[in-house]
Coordinates of C-alpha atoms in Angstrom, one line a residue:
X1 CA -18.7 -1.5 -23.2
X2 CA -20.2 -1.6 -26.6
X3 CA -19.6 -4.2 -29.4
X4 CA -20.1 -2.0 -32.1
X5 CA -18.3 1.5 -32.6
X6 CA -18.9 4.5 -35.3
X7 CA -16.1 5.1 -37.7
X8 CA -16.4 8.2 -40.1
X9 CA -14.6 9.1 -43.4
X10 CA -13.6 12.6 -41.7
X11 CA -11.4 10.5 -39.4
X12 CA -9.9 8.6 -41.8
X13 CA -9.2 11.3 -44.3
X14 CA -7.7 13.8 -41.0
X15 CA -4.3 14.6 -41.6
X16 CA -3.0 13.5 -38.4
X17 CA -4.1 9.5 -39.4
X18 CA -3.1 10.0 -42.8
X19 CA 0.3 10.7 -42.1
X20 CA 0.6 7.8 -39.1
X21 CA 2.5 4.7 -39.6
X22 CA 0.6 2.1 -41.0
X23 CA 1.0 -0.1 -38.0
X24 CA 0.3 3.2 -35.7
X25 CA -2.9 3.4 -38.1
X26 CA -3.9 0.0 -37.2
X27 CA -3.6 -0.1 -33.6
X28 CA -5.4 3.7 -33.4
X29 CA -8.8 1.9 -35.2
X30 CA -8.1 -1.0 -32.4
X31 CA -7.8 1.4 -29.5
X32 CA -11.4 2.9 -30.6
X33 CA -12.8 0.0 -31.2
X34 CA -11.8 -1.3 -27.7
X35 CA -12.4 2.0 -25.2
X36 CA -15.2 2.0 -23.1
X37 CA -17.9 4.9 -23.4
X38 CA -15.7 7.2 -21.9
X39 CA -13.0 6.9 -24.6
X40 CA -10.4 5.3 -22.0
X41 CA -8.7 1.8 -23.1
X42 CA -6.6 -0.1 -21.4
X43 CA -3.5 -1.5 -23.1
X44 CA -4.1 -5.4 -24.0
X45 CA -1.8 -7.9 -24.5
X46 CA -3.7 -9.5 -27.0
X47 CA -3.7 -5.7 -29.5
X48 CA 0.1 -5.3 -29.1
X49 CA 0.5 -9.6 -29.9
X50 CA -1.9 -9.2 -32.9
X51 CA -0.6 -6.2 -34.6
X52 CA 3.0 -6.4 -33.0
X53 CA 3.0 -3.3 -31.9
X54 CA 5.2 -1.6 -29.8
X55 CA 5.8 1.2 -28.0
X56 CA 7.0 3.4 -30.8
X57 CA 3.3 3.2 -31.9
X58 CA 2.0 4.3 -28.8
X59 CA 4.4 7.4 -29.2
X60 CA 3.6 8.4 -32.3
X61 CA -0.2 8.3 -31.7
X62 CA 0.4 10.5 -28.5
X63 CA 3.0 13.1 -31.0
X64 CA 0.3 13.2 -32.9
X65 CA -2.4 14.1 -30.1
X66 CA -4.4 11.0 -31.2
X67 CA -4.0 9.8 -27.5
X68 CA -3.1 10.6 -24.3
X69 CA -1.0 9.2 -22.1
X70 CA -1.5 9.1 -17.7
X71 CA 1.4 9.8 -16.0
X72 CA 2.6 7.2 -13.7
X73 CA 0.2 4.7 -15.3
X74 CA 1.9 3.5 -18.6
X75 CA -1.3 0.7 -19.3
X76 CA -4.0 3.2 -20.0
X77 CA -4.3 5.7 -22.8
X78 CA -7.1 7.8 -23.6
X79 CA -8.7 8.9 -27.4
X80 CA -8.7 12.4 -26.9
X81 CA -11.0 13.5 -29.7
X82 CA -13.2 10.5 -28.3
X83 CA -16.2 12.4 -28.2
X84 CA -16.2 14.2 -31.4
X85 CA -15.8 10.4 -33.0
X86 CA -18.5 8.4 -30.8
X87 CA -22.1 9.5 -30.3
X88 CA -23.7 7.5 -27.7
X89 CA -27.3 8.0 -26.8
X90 CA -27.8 8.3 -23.0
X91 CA -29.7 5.3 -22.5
X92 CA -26.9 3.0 -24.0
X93 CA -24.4 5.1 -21.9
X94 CA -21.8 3.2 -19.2
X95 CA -19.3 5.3 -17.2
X96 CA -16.3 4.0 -17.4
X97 CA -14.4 2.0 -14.4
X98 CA -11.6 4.1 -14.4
X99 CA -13.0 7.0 -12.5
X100 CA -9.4 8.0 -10.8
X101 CA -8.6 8.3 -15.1
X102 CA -11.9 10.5 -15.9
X103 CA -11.0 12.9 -12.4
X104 CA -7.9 14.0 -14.3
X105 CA -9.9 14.9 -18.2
X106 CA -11.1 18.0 -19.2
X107 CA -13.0 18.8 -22.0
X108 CA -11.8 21.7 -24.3
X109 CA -14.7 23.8 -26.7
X110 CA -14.4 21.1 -29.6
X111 CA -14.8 18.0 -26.9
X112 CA -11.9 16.9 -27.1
X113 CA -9.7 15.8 -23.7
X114 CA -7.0 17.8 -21.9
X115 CA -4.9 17.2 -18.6
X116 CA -4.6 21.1 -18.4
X117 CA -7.1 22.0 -16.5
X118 CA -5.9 25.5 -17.4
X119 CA -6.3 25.4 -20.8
X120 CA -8.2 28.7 -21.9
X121 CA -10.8 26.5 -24.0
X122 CA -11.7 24.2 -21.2
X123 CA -15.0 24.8 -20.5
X124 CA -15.3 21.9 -17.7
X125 CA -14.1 18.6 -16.1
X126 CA -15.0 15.3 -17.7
X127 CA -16.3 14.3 -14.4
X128 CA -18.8 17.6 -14.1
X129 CA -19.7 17.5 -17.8
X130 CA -20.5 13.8 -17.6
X131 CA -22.7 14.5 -14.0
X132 CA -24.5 16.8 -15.8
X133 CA -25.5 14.3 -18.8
X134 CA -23.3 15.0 -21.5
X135 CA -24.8 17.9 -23.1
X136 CA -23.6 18.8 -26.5
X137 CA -26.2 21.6 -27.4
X138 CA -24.0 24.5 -25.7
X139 CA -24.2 28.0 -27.8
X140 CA -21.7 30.0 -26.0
X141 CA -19.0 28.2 -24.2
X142 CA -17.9 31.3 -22.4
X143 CA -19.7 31.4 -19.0
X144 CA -18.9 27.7 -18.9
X145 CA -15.3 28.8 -19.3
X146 CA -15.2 31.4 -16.9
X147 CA -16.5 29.2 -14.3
X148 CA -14.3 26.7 -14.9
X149 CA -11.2 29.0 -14.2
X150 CA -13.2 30.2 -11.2
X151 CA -13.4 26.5 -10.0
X152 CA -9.7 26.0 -10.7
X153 CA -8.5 29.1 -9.0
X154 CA -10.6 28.4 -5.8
X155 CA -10.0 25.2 -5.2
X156 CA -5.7 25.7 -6.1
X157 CA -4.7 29.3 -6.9
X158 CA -2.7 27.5 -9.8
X159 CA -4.6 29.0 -12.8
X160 CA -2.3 30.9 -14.5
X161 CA -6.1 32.4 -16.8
X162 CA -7.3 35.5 -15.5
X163 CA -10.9 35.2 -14.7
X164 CA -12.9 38.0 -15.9
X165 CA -16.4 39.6 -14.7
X166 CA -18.9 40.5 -17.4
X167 CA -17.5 43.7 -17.7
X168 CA -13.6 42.4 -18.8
X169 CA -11.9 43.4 -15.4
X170 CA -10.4 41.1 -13.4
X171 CA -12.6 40.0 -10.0
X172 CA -12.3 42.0 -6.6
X173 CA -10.4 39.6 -4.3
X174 CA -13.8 38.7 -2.6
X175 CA -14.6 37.0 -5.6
X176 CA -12.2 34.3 -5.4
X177 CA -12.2 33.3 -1.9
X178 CA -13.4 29.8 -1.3
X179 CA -16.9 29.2 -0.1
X180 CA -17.1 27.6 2.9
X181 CA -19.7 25.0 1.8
X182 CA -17.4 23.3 -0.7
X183 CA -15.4 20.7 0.2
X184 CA -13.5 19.1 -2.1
X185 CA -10.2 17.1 -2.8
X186 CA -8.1 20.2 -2.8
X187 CA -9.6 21.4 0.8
X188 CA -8.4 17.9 2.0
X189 CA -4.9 18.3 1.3
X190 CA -5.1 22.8 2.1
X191 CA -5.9 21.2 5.5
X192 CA -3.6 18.4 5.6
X193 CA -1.2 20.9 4.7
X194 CA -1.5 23.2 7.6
X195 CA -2.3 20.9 10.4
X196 CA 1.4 18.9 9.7
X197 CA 3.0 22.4 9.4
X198 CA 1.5 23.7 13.1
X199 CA 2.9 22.3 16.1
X200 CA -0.4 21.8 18.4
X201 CA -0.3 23.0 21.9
X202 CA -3.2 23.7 24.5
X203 CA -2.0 23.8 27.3
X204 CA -5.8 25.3 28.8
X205 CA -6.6 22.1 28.4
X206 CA -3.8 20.3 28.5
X207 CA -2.9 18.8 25.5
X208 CA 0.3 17.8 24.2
X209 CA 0.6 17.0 20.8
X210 CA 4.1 15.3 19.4
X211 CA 5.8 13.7 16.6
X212 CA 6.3 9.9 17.1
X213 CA 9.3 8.2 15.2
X214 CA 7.5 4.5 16.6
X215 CA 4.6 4.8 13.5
X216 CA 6.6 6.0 10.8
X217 CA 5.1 9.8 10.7
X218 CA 1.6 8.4 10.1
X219 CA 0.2 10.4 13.4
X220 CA 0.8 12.2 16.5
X221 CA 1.2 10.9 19.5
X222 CA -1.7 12.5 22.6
X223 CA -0.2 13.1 25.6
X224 CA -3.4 13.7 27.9
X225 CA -3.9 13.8 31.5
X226 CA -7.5 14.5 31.8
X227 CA -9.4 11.8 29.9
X228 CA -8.5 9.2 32.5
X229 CA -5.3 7.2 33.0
X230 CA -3.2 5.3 30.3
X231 CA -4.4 1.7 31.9
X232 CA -7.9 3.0 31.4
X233 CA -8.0 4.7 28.3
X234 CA -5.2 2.9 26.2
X235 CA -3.5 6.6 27.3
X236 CA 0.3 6.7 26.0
X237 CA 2.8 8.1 28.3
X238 CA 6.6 7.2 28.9
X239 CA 5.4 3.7 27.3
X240 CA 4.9 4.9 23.8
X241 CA 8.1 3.7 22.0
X242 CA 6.8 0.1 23.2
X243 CA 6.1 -2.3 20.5
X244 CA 2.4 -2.0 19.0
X245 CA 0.4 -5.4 20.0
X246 CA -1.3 -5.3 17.2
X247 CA -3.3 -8.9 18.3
X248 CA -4.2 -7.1 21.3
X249 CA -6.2 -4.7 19.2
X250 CA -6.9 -6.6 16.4
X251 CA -11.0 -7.0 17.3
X252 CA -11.2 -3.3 17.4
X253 CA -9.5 -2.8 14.2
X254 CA -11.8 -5.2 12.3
X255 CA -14.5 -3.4 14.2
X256 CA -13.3 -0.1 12.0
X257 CA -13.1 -2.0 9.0
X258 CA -17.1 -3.1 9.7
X259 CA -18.3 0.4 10.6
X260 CA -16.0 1.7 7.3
X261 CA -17.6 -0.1 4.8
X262 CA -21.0 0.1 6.6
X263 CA -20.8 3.6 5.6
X264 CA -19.1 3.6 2.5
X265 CA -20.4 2.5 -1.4
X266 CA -17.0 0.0 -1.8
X267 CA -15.3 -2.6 0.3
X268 CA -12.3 -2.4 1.9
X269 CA -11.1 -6.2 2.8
X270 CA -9.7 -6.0 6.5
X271 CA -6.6 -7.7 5.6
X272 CA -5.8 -4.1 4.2
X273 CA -2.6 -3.6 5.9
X274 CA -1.5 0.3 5.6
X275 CA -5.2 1.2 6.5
X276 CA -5.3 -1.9 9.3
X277 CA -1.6 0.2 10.8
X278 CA -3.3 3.3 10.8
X279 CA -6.6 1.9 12.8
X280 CA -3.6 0.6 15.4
X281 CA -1.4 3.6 15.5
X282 CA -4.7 5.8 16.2
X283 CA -5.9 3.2 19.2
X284 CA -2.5 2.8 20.7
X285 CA -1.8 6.2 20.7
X286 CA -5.2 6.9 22.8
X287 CA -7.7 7.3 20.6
X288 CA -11.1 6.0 21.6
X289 CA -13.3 4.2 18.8
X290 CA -16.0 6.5 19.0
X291 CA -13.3 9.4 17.7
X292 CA -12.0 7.6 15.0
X293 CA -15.3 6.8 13.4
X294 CA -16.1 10.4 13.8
X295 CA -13.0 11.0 11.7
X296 CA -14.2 8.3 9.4
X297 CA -17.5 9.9 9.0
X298 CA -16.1 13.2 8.0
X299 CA -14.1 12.0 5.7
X300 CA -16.5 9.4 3.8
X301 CA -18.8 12.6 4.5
X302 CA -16.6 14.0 1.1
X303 CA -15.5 10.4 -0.4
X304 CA -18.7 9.6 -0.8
X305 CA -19.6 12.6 -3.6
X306 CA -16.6 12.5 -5.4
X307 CA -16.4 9.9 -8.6
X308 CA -12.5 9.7 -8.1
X309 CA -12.8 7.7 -4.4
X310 CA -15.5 5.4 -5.1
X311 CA -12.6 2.7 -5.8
X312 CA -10.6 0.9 -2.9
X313 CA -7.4 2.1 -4.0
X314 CA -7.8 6.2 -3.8
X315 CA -10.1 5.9 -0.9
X316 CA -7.6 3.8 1.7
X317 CA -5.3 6.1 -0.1
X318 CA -7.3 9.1 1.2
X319 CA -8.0 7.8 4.7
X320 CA -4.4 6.6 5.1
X321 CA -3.4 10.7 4.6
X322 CA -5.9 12.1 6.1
X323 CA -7.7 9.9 9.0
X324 CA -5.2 10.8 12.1
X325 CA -5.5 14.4 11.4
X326 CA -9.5 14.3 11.2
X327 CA -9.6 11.7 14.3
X328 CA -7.0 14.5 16.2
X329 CA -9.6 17.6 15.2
X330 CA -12.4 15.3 16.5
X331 CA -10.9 15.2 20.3
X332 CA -9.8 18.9 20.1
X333 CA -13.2 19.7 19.4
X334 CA -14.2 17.2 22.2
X335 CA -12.0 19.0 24.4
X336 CA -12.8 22.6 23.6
X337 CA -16.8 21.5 23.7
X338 CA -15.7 20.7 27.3

């Protein structure tokens, strides 16, 4: 983050400082001063001590539109004009840390912030705009705009914008089908979705697939008789609502955790517990190792080209909901293969 910041009259003279508090005043000039490059800030003990400022402030700066607040996240605020105050030169340039923050922003015609990604003058997501360096030279927002609510209404179907072609009619249906190349956060949870709303029976090959009550609606339990016995293959049977020996699995659970963050740009300590439950629900409910990190390697597959999982916290969060249903399409793939 930079020790110096830019601070122009225009800001100062804008009506919606002028008519702030003068403690809501203060603590706006600290909040720029202290954002990183990305205009995101995290709420410091040592601002609200120094200028006694309280939460009333905070209030008013976001009635104002001066910042905006995260939902469920009440420590971080973000400038939303931020980049029509700073100017930073691409060299001198730092993303921020707070990637999962940035995956939420877009950026409206006058570069300001929105959380609507439906807003008609969004013209991109802070995340895209920032991959593609920040530019600030754009003559004609429009095809931006329109691909933007393209993007939003493939990936979703929320947008509530009509997409138009060049002509001014609305797209043929064709037009707003998703490709099958991109695969995205939204295609995880489409998927998700409809796996957990099927129930899975094969019985060509058969496979059995039902709810289990002993893992808390984490996975499905695999009811197979044609990969080898239980004693063999871990296999579950009439034994499944037995207690999960967790010690008895333990070296192949830190063996996931190895091949994980092998694979993946951030560190997940093994003394993870959710993900560590998962890793044991999968193996006692006959999974082999080789299937899970197939299902690992799909997902980090994604994970790995998105900004907003290149933390700890949203990627266990993203293999915690989404690893038994990858590891289950692995062996049903397996078994179909077969």
């Amino acid at each position: 983050m930079a020790e110096r910041r830019m601070l122009s009259k225009s800001l100062l003279m804008d009506n919606k400082f002028l008519t702030l508090s003068n403690d809501s005043k203060s603590l706006y000039l600290y909040l720029l001063m202290f954002a990183d490059d990305d205009g995101i800030v995290k709420r410091s003990i040592m601002i609200d001590s120094v200028l006694n400022a309280t939460n009333k402030n905070y209030t008013e700066l976001e009635e104002k539109g001066l910042i905006i607040a995260i939902s469920g996240n009440d420590e971080i605020r973000v400038i939303t004009n931020w980049n029509g105050i700073e100017t930073i030169r691409e060299k001198l340039y730092s993303p921020t840390i707070y990637l999962n923050i940035r995956s939420q922003l877009y950026l409206r015609t006058d570069y300001s912030y929105t959380l609507n990604k439906n807003d008609p003058s969004v013209f991109s997501s802070a995340d895209s705009w920032v991959t593609k360096g920040r530019p600030k030279n754009i003559k004609d927002f429009n095809p931006l705009i329109q691909q933007h609510l393209q993007e939003v209404q493939d990936k979703d179907g929320t947008s509530t914008v009509p997409v138009q072609d060049k002509d001014g009619t609305c797209p043929s249906p064709d037009k707003n089908r998703v490709d099958k190349n991109s695969i995205d956060k939204s295609r995880l949870e489409q998927y998700s979705t409809a796996q957990n709303s099927k129930e899975k029976i094969n019985k060509e090959n058969n496979y059995k697939y039902i709810n289990s009550s002993s893992n808390g609606g984490m996975g499905e339990n695999l009811l197979n008789g044609s990969r080898g016995n239980s004693a063999e293959k871990g296999g579950v049977d009439n034994r499944v609502n037995n207690q999960l020996d967790t010690n008895n699995n333990q070296d192949n659970i830190n063996s996931l955790f190895n091949y994980l963050n092998g694979i993946s740009t951030t560190d997940i300590p093994k003394d993870n517990k959710r993900l560590a439950n998962v890793f044991d629900m999968l193996i006692h409910n006959g999974y082999e190792i080789e299937d899970i990190q197939l299902g690992i390697d799909n997902i980090m597959s994604v994970a790995n080209q998105m900004p907003q999982y290149q933390n700890e916290q949203s990627l266990t969060k993203l293999l915690i909901q989404h690893l038994p249903e990858y590891t289950k399409q692995i062996l049903e793939q397996s078994s179909s293969n077969d």
